[in-house]
XYZ file of C-alpha atoms in Angstrom:
651
model
C 31.807 -64.986 -27.391
C 28.152 -67.464 -27.595
C 26.028 -64.020 -25.920
C 27.331 -61.798 -27.803
C 27.079 -63.587 -30.830
C 23.367 -64.574 -29.486
C 23.065 -60.548 -29.096
C 23.895 -59.630 -32.837
C 20.996 -62.294 -33.539
C 18.481 -60.400 -30.563
C 19.511 -57.006 -32.870
C 19.363 -58.073 -36.999
C 15.655 -59.635 -35.990
C 15.403 -56.152 -33.834
C 16.600 -54.874 -37.563
C 13.667 -56.633 -39.206
C 10.975 -55.181 -36.934
C 11.424 -51.554 -36.919
C 11.447 -51.994 -41.184
C 8.310 -53.837 -40.668
C 6.147 -51.518 -38.938
C 7.720 -48.484 -41.343
C 6.721 -51.122 -44.921
C 3.431 -50.843 -42.847
C 2.153 -47.214 -42.210
C 3.169 -46.489 -46.346
C 0.651 -49.843 -47.326
C -1.773 -48.767 -45.175
C -1.561 -44.904 -45.955
C -1.469 -46.473 -50.019
C -4.889 -47.877 -49.743
C -7.140 -45.057 -48.747
C -5.452 -44.262 -52.985
C -5.603 -47.747 -55.027
C -7.965 -48.826 -57.461
C -9.924 -52.075 -55.817
C -7.738 -54.642 -57.847
C -4.637 -52.989 -56.218
C -6.006 -53.117 -53.303
C -5.329 -57.338 -52.617
C -1.973 -57.010 -53.651
C -1.783 -54.092 -50.865
C -3.862 -56.540 -48.760
C -1.615 -59.465 -49.522
C 2.142 -56.881 -48.962
C 0.038 -56.634 -45.458
C -0.341 -59.834 -44.494
C 2.843 -61.341 -44.979
C 4.706 -59.026 -42.585
C 1.918 -59.630 -39.964
C 2.073 -62.922 -40.932
C 5.228 -64.324 -38.466
C 4.099 -62.463 -35.568
C 0.554 -61.492 -35.597
C -1.220 -64.878 -37.942
C -4.559 -63.350 -36.714
C -4.107 -59.837 -38.210
C -2.394 -61.803 -40.617
C -5.016 -63.930 -41.506
C -7.184 -61.240 -41.480
C -5.747 -59.061 -44.150
C -6.189 -61.913 -46.874
C -9.720 -62.751 -45.688
C -9.974 -58.477 -46.662
C -7.998 -59.375 -50.316
C -9.451 -62.215 -51.021
C -13.689 -61.187 -50.718
C -12.141 -58.164 -52.838
C -11.044 -60.864 -55.355
C -14.247 -62.776 -54.924
C -16.314 -60.073 -56.015
C -14.249 -59.117 -59.166
C -13.675 -62.994 -59.916
C -9.912 -62.666 -60.036
C -8.901 -66.752 -59.256
C -4.833 -65.819 -59.671
C -5.638 -63.530 -57.204
C -7.262 -65.804 -55.076
C -4.691 -68.459 -55.623
C -1.853 -66.091 -54.884
C -3.890 -65.772 -51.697
C -4.459 -69.358 -50.535
C -1.014 -69.773 -50.821
C -0.350 -66.875 -48.373
C -2.871 -68.717 -46.275
C -1.330 -71.398 -46.246
C 2.164 -70.155 -45.455
C 0.656 -68.482 -42.131
C -0.364 -71.488 -41.291
C 3.319 -73.277 -41.964
C 4.357 -71.483 -39.738
C 2.391 -71.412 -36.889
C 2.853 -75.404 -37.687
C -1.272 -76.331 -38.849
C 0.037 -78.474 -41.267
C -3.168 -80.381 -41.826
C -4.826 -76.361 -42.546
C -1.925 -75.227 -44.087
C -2.278 -78.783 -46.958
C -6.200 -78.146 -47.614
C -5.284 -73.882 -48.636
C -2.285 -74.467 -50.741
C -3.959 -77.377 -52.274
C -7.069 -75.588 -53.616
C -4.561 -73.450 -54.731
C -2.641 -75.795 -56.625
C -5.865 -76.963 -57.891
C -6.690 -73.246 -59.327
C -4.090 -72.692 -60.906
C -3.483 -75.751 -62.831
C -7.394 -74.978 -64.719
C -5.720 -71.733 -65.056
C -2.458 -73.298 -66.889
C -0.081 -70.908 -65.163
C 3.564 -72.080 -64.575
C 3.988 -68.832 -62.017
C 1.278 -69.763 -59.583
C 1.910 -74.108 -59.629
C 5.754 -73.646 -58.986
C 4.906 -71.240 -55.933
C 2.330 -73.886 -54.683
C 4.876 -76.522 -54.647
C 7.510 -74.360 -52.428
C 5.019 -73.959 -50.181
C 4.217 -78.164 -50.345
C 7.522 -78.965 -50.117
C 8.366 -76.070 -47.206
C 5.058 -78.720 -45.757
C 5.993 -81.837 -45.900
C 10.513 -80.444 -45.017
C 8.324 -79.416 -41.672
C 6.600 -82.828 -41.373
C 9.510 -84.564 -41.610
C 8.956 -86.279 -45.753
C 11.980 -85.227 -46.362
C 11.728 -87.132 -49.964
C 8.596 -85.667 -50.666
C 9.547 -82.418 -49.920
C 12.240 -83.237 -52.659
C 10.766 -84.169 -54.412
C 7.529 -81.279 -54.172
C 11.061 -78.394 -54.916
C 12.575 -80.220 -57.614
C 9.151 -79.453 -59.781
C 9.653 -75.410 -59.169
C 13.036 -76.260 -59.918
C 12.582 -77.532 -63.343
C 10.662 -74.914 -63.675
C 12.599 -71.562 -62.017
C 15.011 -72.579 -65.261
C 13.365 -73.362 -68.450
C 11.965 -70.451 -67.216
C 15.385 -68.211 -66.805
C 13.988 -66.971 -63.486
C 16.557 -66.380 -61.425
C 14.677 -65.101 -57.657
C 12.472 -68.239 -58.345
C 16.033 -70.724 -58.150
C 17.133 -68.828 -55.310
C 13.669 -69.174 -53.186
C 14.020 -72.677 -54.315
C 17.572 -73.485 -52.812
C 15.981 -71.318 -49.560
C 13.345 -74.570 -49.442
C 15.647 -76.742 -49.998
C 18.248 -75.638 -46.934
C 15.211 -75.342 -44.361
C 14.449 -78.858 -45.561
C 17.478 -79.999 -44.297
C 18.127 -77.828 -41.756
C 14.597 -79.318 -39.913
C 15.925 -82.795 -40.750
C 19.432 -81.760 -39.371
C 21.345 -82.211 -42.096
C 23.582 -78.808 -41.746
C 26.359 -79.768 -44.184
C 24.238 -79.873 -46.798
C 21.116 -76.738 -45.055
C 24.516 -74.609 -45.123
C 25.061 -75.792 -49.160
C 21.946 -73.947 -50.313
C 22.416 -71.118 -47.957
C 25.778 -70.164 -49.006
C 24.618 -70.984 -52.883
C 21.677 -68.148 -52.051
C 24.059 -65.980 -50.798
C 27.294 -66.019 -52.908
C 24.039 -63.701 -55.085
C 23.398 -61.597 -52.320
C 26.229 -60.172 -52.192
C 27.251 -58.966 -55.282
C 23.930 -56.095 -55.553
C 24.586 -53.018 -53.122
C 20.993 -52.350 -51.786
C 19.958 -55.396 -49.721
C 17.256 -56.750 -49.296
C 15.606 -57.823 -46.540
C 15.914 -61.850 -47.734
C 19.914 -60.916 -47.028
C 20.404 -60.342 -43.520
C 17.252 -63.553 -42.646
C 19.888 -65.734 -44.498
C 23.104 -64.181 -42.885
C 20.981 -65.247 -39.572
C 20.080 -68.664 -40.430
C 23.852 -69.387 -41.642
C 24.827 -67.887 -38.278
C 22.523 -70.122 -36.799
C 23.921 -73.605 -38.368
C 27.498 -72.171 -38.303
C 26.089 -72.002 -33.816
C 25.129 -75.515 -34.156
C 28.117 -76.776 -36.021
C 30.200 -75.437 -32.634
C 32.534 -72.701 -35.162
C 31.493 -69.251 -33.140
C 33.901 -68.601 -35.144
C 32.187 -68.158 -38.743
C 29.541 -67.475 -37.077
C 30.375 -64.364 -35.440
C 31.929 -63.654 -38.878
C 28.800 -63.841 -40.289
C 26.373 -62.248 -37.988
C 29.424 -59.045 -37.625
C 28.635 -59.168 -41.882
C 24.768 -58.547 -41.248
C 25.343 -55.338 -38.483
C 28.152 -54.241 -41.208
C 26.179 -53.911 -44.669
C 22.603 -52.843 -42.424
C 24.824 -49.650 -41.555
C 24.661 -47.678 -44.339
C 21.190 -47.940 -43.489
C 19.192 -44.393 -43.236
C 17.000 -45.390 -40.222
C 17.762 -43.618 -37.136
C 16.068 -45.981 -35.336
C 18.154 -49.155 -36.332
C 21.474 -47.235 -35.804
C 20.517 -46.404 -32.160
C 19.428 -50.235 -31.903
C 23.217 -51.128 -33.739
C 24.897 -48.293 -30.460
C 22.834 -50.006 -27.617
C 23.604 -54.176 -28.727
C 27.520 -52.434 -29.553
C 27.142 -51.783 -25.407
C 26.333 -54.630 -24.867
C 28.291 -57.020 -26.418
C 30.811 -55.036 -24.126
C 29.341 -55.813 -20.965
C 29.387 -59.533 -22.191
C 33.159 -59.330 -22.527
C 33.736 -56.388 -18.554
C 34.823 -53.522 -20.705
C 31.310 -51.745 -18.733
C 32.619 -48.442 -19.452
C 33.162 -48.545 -22.889
C 29.923 -50.358 -22.593
C 27.716 -47.272 -21.134
C 29.499 -44.958 -22.896
C 27.677 -46.542 -25.664
C 24.542 -46.709 -23.945
C 24.460 -43.115 -22.953
C 25.032 -42.094 -26.643
C 22.467 -44.538 -27.870
C 20.102 -42.157 -25.310
C 21.111 -39.236 -26.331
C 20.398 -39.874 -30.495
C 17.108 -41.773 -28.731
C 16.048 -38.148 -27.231
C 16.557 -36.470 -30.341
C 15.790 -37.634 -32.632
C 12.188 -38.478 -30.453
C 12.159 -42.380 -29.752
C 10.605 -43.016 -27.034
C 11.293 -47.112 -27.195
C 15.269 -46.712 -28.029
C 15.074 -43.851 -24.832
C 13.030 -46.735 -22.702
C 15.679 -49.452 -23.908
C 18.949 -47.404 -23.202
C 17.750 -46.612 -19.707
C 17.497 -50.729 -18.753
C 20.748 -51.288 -19.976
C 22.712 -47.929 -18.065
C 20.834 -49.713 -15.138
C 22.195 -52.491 -14.984
C 25.765 -50.929 -15.881
C 24.834 -49.369 -12.599
C 22.798 -51.518 -10.221
C 26.115 -53.305 -8.593
C 28.118 -49.592 -7.988
C 25.564 -46.725 -7.705
C 21.705 -48.680 -7.011
C 19.850 -45.294 -6.795
C 20.530 -43.725 -9.839
C 19.858 -47.634 -10.825
C 17.004 -48.176 -10.158
C 15.970 -43.954 -10.845
C 16.878 -44.720 -14.632
C 14.385 -48.007 -14.893
C 11.909 -45.790 -13.099
C 12.785 -43.481 -16.404
C 11.872 -46.365 -18.350
C 8.983 -47.431 -17.178
C 7.006 -44.091 -17.353
C 7.910 -44.221 -21.151
C 7.098 -47.362 -21.346
C 3.586 -47.342 -19.692
C 2.745 -44.393 -22.367
C 3.977 -46.564 -25.455
C 1.104 -48.780 -23.590
C 3.852 -51.637 -24.513
C 3.784 -55.079 -21.828
C 6.258 -56.471 -22.869
C 8.645 -53.637 -22.012
C 6.836 -52.577 -18.723
C 7.092 -56.560 -18.368
C 11.035 -56.406 -19.029
C 11.318 -53.193 -16.688
C 9.868 -55.049 -13.391
C 11.716 -57.452 -14.122
C 15.444 -55.234 -13.674
C 13.774 -53.413 -10.658
C 13.109 -56.530 -8.557
C 16.618 -57.786 -8.873
C 18.259 -54.296 -7.711
C 16.482 -54.774 -5.170
C 16.892 -57.701 -3.746
C 20.575 -56.822 -4.285
C 19.326 -53.854 -1.707
C 18.184 -55.997 0.649
C 14.079 -53.682 0.038
C 12.657 -58.283 -0.729
C 8.937 -56.157 0.220
C 9.193 -54.036 -2.887
C 11.726 -56.873 -5.043
C 8.265 -58.798 -4.235
C 5.209 -55.591 -5.563
C 7.409 -55.537 -8.858
C 7.896 -59.678 -9.538
C 4.280 -60.124 -8.868
C 4.075 -57.180 -11.903
C 5.892 -58.427 -14.021
C 4.306 -61.740 -13.619
C 1.527 -60.173 -14.710
C 1.981 -58.571 -17.241
C 4.251 -61.637 -18.954
C 0.558 -63.102 -18.598
C -1.716 -60.653 -19.668
C 1.212 -61.244 -23.263
C 0.469 -64.962 -22.642
C -2.953 -64.370 -23.114
C -2.971 -62.283 -26.011
C -0.620 -64.306 -28.396
C -3.224 -67.784 -26.952
C -5.834 -65.459 -28.546
C -4.353 -64.132 -31.317
C -3.838 -67.608 -32.640
C -7.740 -68.688 -31.867
C -8.344 -66.037 -33.582
C -6.310 -67.156 -36.622
C -6.980 -70.531 -36.377
C -11.015 -69.827 -36.486
C -10.540 -66.937 -39.485
C -8.819 -69.567 -41.517
C -11.382 -72.572 -40.847
C -14.130 -70.014 -41.249
C -12.631 -68.936 -44.756
C -11.213 -72.387 -45.640
C -15.013 -74.455 -44.735
C -16.263 -71.223 -46.733
C -14.452 -71.482 -50.065
C -14.655 -75.176 -49.516
C -18.942 -75.377 -49.649
C -18.068 -73.170 -52.952
C -15.456 -74.728 -54.904
C -18.884 -77.998 -54.792
C -21.208 -75.185 -55.586
C -18.510 -74.324 -58.158
C -18.496 -78.247 -59.276
C -22.341 -79.664 -59.119
C -22.014 -75.756 -61.845
C -20.089 -77.682 -64.129
C -21.481 -81.101 -64.106
C -25.040 -78.777 -64.393
C -23.446 -77.506 -68.099
C -22.721 -80.573 -69.344
C -25.917 -82.780 -68.680
C -27.599 -79.315 -69.805
C -27.297 -80.646 -74.044
C -28.892 -84.318 -72.567
C -32.023 -83.429 -72.307
C -34.390 -80.629 -71.105
C -36.075 -82.787 -68.157
C -32.519 -83.418 -66.622
C -32.057 -79.342 -66.502
C -35.506 -79.179 -64.895
C -33.952 -81.505 -62.825
C -31.685 -79.605 -61.802
C -33.044 -76.345 -61.652
C -35.603 -77.977 -58.898
C -32.962 -79.205 -56.941
C -31.125 -75.603 -56.801
C -34.152 -74.404 -55.459
C -33.827 -77.182 -52.767
C -30.686 -76.363 -52.454
C -31.376 -72.620 -52.041
C -34.401 -73.048 -49.253
C -32.333 -75.390 -46.737
C -29.525 -73.088 -47.543
C -32.035 -70.630 -45.912
C -33.940 -72.702 -44.263
C -30.219 -73.310 -42.087
C -29.113 -70.017 -42.369
C -32.672 -68.569 -40.063
C -32.514 -71.847 -38.197
C -28.549 -70.741 -36.936
C -30.224 -67.273 -36.232
C -33.154 -68.672 -34.063
C -30.463 -70.756 -31.881
C -27.873 -68.178 -31.654
C -30.490 -65.556 -30.895
C -32.056 -68.783 -27.947
C -28.353 -68.756 -27.307
C -28.346 -65.779 -26.205
C -31.291 -65.419 -24.099
C -29.929 -68.647 -21.991
C -26.587 -66.907 -21.149
C -28.839 -64.071 -19.507
C -30.951 -66.178 -17.977
C -29.164 -68.185 -16.630
C -26.253 -65.126 -15.765
C -29.501 -63.383 -13.736
C -30.115 -66.415 -12.205
C -27.513 -67.147 -10.388
C -26.980 -63.711 -9.868
C -29.992 -61.930 -9.227
C -32.076 -64.952 -7.991
C -29.469 -67.127 -6.114
C -29.003 -64.280 -3.857
C -32.494 -63.215 -1.891
C -32.913 -67.432 -1.968
C -30.208 -68.118 -0.095
C -30.592 -65.314 2.371
C -34.857 -66.445 2.602
C -33.227 -69.855 3.382
C -30.666 -68.516 5.882
C -33.621 -66.272 7.397
C -35.952 -69.408 7.677
C -33.025 -71.967 9.582
C -32.737 -68.802 11.891
C -35.854 -68.904 13.221
C -35.890 -72.778 13.434
C -33.389 -72.694 15.400
C -32.736 -69.539 17.551
C -34.993 -68.132 20.030
C -36.238 -64.910 18.505
C -38.471 -61.572 20.351
C -41.741 -60.015 18.660
C -40.080 -57.566 17.124
C -37.253 -59.648 16.026
C -39.664 -61.784 14.446
C -41.475 -59.012 12.978
C -37.839 -57.396 11.556
C -36.717 -61.261 10.032
C -40.300 -61.607 7.888
C -40.711 -58.133 6.796
C -36.681 -58.607 5.490
C -38.378 -61.755 3.573
C -41.384 -60.208 2.489
C -38.874 -58.553 0.424
C -36.559 -60.744 -1.252
C -39.955 -62.912 -2.007
C -41.633 -59.340 -3.601
C -38.200 -58.589 -5.620
C -38.004 -62.927 -6.235
C -40.861 -62.539 -7.848
C -40.537 -59.312 -9.741
C -37.493 -60.807 -11.273
C -38.933 -63.710 -12.202
C -42.526 -61.886 -13.124
C -39.232 -59.316 -16.415
C -37.914 -62.685 -16.356
C -40.845 -64.004 -18.794
C -41.595 -61.072 -19.683
C -38.681 -60.688 -21.819
C -38.453 -64.689 -22.795
C -41.455 -65.013 -24.560
C -40.072 -61.834 -26.191
C -37.495 -63.282 -27.175
C -37.441 -66.567 -27.577
C -41.547 -65.867 -29.111
C -40.981 -62.805 -31.485
C -42.859 -59.409 -30.371
C -46.144 -59.925 -31.701
C -48.191 -55.946 -31.890
C -51.203 -56.615 -31.776
C -52.086 -52.773 -31.920
C -55.352 -51.369 -30.945
C -56.825 -47.934 -29.878
C -56.311 -47.492 -25.797
C -57.127 -44.900 -23.199
C -53.578 -43.678 -21.815
C -56.240 -42.273 -18.180
C -57.212 -45.956 -17.411
C -54.383 -47.509 -18.780
C -51.918 -44.904 -16.006
C -54.713 -45.307 -12.964
C -55.134 -48.825 -12.892
C -51.114 -49.172 -12.692
C -50.313 -46.591 -9.661
C -53.789 -48.823 -8.200
C -51.614 -52.136 -9.203
C -48.493 -49.990 -6.753
C -50.418 -48.226 -4.615
C -48.850 -50.542 -1.312
C -45.341 -50.165 -2.086
C -45.601 -46.035 -2.541
C -47.251 -45.865 1.083
C -43.745 -47.874 2.164
C -41.696 -44.515 1.583
C -44.838 -42.745 2.120
C -44.615 -41.402 -1.853
C -46.855 -39.738 -3.433
C -48.204 -40.885 -7.561
C -50.907 -38.402 -9.553
C -50.884 -38.015 -13.355
C -52.142 -35.752 -14.633
C -52.104 -37.019 -18.179
C -55.443 -35.561 -19.924
C -59.018 -37.506 -19.628
C -59.255 -38.507 -23.793
C -55.702 -39.462 -24.826
C -56.682 -42.325 -26.797
C -53.480 -44.341 -28.619
C -52.509 -46.758 -31.169
C -50.220 -50.217 -29.373
C -50.661 -53.468 -27.765
C -52.812 -52.645 -24.095
C -50.260 -55.903 -22.704
C -46.798 -53.455 -23.923
C -48.438 -50.160 -23.016
C -49.261 -51.800 -19.867
C -45.940 -53.370 -18.444
C -44.233 -49.867 -19.589
C -46.458 -48.175 -16.930
C -46.067 -50.784 -14.942
C -41.868 -50.923 -14.848
C -41.524 -47.025 -15.109
C -43.866 -46.167 -12.431
C -42.559 -49.272 -9.910
C -38.786 -47.893 -10.806
C -39.380 -44.587 -9.252
C -41.138 -46.072 -6.782
C -37.995 -47.184 -5.988
C -35.284 -44.706 -6.816
C -37.570 -42.584 -5.457
C -36.468 -40.600 -1.705
C -39.351 -41.440 1.245
C -42.009 -38.774 1.148
C -41.063 -38.354 -2.555
C -43.617 -37.741 -5.022
C -43.354 -39.191 -8.890
C -46.162 -36.799 -11.164
C -47.712 -38.424 -14.698
C -48.047 -36.763 -17.432
C -49.089 -36.689 -21.563
C -49.244 -34.175 -24.713
C -49.954 -33.960 -27.981
C -47.739 -33.200 -30.936
C -46.841 -33.857 -33.928
C -49.144 -37.676 -34.445
C -47.777 -38.833 -31.275
C -48.118 -39.093 -27.706
C -44.762 -38.059 -25.477
C -45.846 -39.382 -21.656
C -43.503 -38.326 -19.243
C -43.320 -40.210 -15.421
C -40.675 -38.056 -13.399
C -39.430 -38.582 -9.466
C -37.553 -37.084 -7.808
C -35.417 -39.245 -6.875
C -31.990 -39.767 -6.500
C -30.850 -39.325 -10.706
C -28.533 -40.173 -13.165
C -25.381 -38.973 -14.041
C -24.364 -37.836 -17.262
C -22.371 -42.084 -17.409
C -25.555 -43.430 -16.831
C -27.624 -41.911 -18.288
C -25.278 -41.939 -21.991
C -24.633 -46.339 -21.076
C -28.540 -46.050 -21.059
C -28.428 -43.868 -24.471
C -25.959 -47.058 -25.989
C -27.658 -50.325 -24.632
C -29.206 -51.434 -21.003
C -28.985 -49.625 -17.322
C -26.680 -52.397 -15.389
C -27.945 -54.110 -11.506
C -28.645 -50.587 -9.009
C -29.998 -50.470 -6.299
C -32.795 -48.204 -4.839
C -33.004 -45.988 -1.829
C -34.062 -48.492 -0.047
C -31.853 -51.273 -0.574
C -34.501 -52.339 -3.715
C -32.363 -54.583 -6.542
C -33.421 -53.863 -10.055
C -31.787 -55.687 -13.046
C -31.802 -53.314 -15.437
C -33.877 -56.595 -17.993
C -37.163 -54.712 -17.963
C -35.747 -51.396 -19.034
C -34.484 -53.503 -22.467
C -37.878 -54.850 -23.100
C -39.698 -51.354 -23.109
C -37.091 -50.297 -25.555
C -37.958 -53.453 -27.059
C -42.011 -52.985 -27.026
C -41.427 -49.547 -28.316
C -39.830 -50.090 -30.895
C -42.217 -53.153 -32.309
C -44.582 -49.895 -31.093
C -42.894 -47.459 -33.497
C -42.803 -44.922 -30.195
C -38.988 -43.862 -28.822
C -37.721 -43.573 -25.006
C -35.012 -40.822 -23.702
C -34.859 -39.067 -20.309
C -33.598 -35.708 -18.199
C -31.927 -36.772 -14.778
C -30.060 -34.718 -12.117
C -27.946 -35.957 -9.735
C -30.169 -36.384 -5.711
C -32.858 -34.531 -7.720
C -34.426 -36.896 -9.529
C -35.302 -38.213 -13.527
C -37.865 -37.498 -16.102
C -38.376 -40.620 -18.917
C -39.875 -39.637 -21.425
C -41.463 -42.081 -24.109
C -43.812 -42.093 -26.826
C -46.849 -43.464 -28.654
C -48.288 -42.811 -31.824
C -51.985 -40.968 -30.801
C -54.923 -43.080 -32.605
C -57.232 -40.941 -35.033
C -59.946 -38.925 -34.682
């Protein structure tokens, strides 16, 4: 009998979840047509739905509403949102942060002389004190709320306070007192034709308490009442869920034929009304019934359910199916498949655990960020209030206060600038360590190993020559990478400083072709400079020199032996467009898109030459600083042409 009760509890939870999903969809569609002030309440409603299961989303929507409320100077809404943030943190046991939010809300409502808001704040403080086992403080908080609700004849408020007191005594372990308050609320709900969502949650709580008392018969009565009343719902997915749950009850009682009939009816209804998740759940239940009598059909049903879960992208459902598959395979002594299914089940559960942890951390971070921001705003508001009182005292005090405000403003600007610089420096540090760890560590380690071999082993002259050639390649690659790292790091930390002047592009390109001629000769690559003699541009010499050198070097790396590289330039619309064309390996559409969006990742040339991608990143930054641009055309296997532009020099 207790197992059946737990299944009924699960049904109530699933019904509430289905209702919540539909409500969220309606609320999101409402947002599109609402005014700014109306959106605040809608965001608050969405946050309340997400509060229990998705705290990060709940905090996000509260933050969205808070921005609107602050923009409209709506202090009442700010207070309500702070109470909701407190409630979210109470649900997830972040008591200290919850108390700070609620106390700030209480401060706002007291300043507004808003009795209803004050009462809501005391309700939440009562729940918080109860959660922290401070029962006397909780009862005092709820007592203050009750006074207001009775004076204002607010029956819903009284029910809310009863609910809070019930939770407090439940936390204390006083089941009888908790039931007293819960049953008082239930009497009020029973007279209504349309039962609110709180009614089903209340039946759930009462059922749990009777189970704790060991009175499973009474617990089942309250839970069945919830199912009976929910039967009037027009929501199709709720009816399908109920069929599945009724099947589970029959299955627990050993009436497998009845259970199978309910599961099949649930599957039929789910197919008819296009409810894929309910189809998957019905198939899992059917497979469980058939497991011992028809394992082949059981496996087929589970595989069908797995396809549905995969299409829905529901890892929790997939994990359940893999666990069921493992059970059937183990029964059939197919331990290899059973192990595969169990491993997949564990992988999915681990990913879900990580996702839930990430949501909790994101919610705490968002809450702390908002609370810190509001604390600063609150401090500034107190300072402003004090200044207003002191305005009448003297003009000298006014000037002093203004001076202090200016200094504070300048200080904040300085702090923001320093934080921005620190963040940029950290990013540079991360990239430098990443490149050093991945790209310099390998060549250095390989070189050390080669030196060790040369020191301890006997080699022929040809073998030594080959090793020395490998060492040269590794040291050249490391030197080139270090040089690029130095220039990139300097640009990131010190900023890109442009010293524009008129440059003769032809001569700079010729110089770099000469510098890189040895690399080209080693691969028998012909590099041709077709840039017209009097091609003059306006730009920074060092930047243009770096861009040309890196593009030619990259072209040599990715061009096959005996290939060719052609450089050209054309003047058009006040700029000079340069091209570096090679006959190398080329790039596919995905690589080209990646280059346009960010930077190319680490890749290897036609003879194993390694690139970090930092050169192209720095080229982009230099071109942007010099009012230029870069793009490319490429065909895999046929080569790549890089185009870049510089402003033409004025004649």
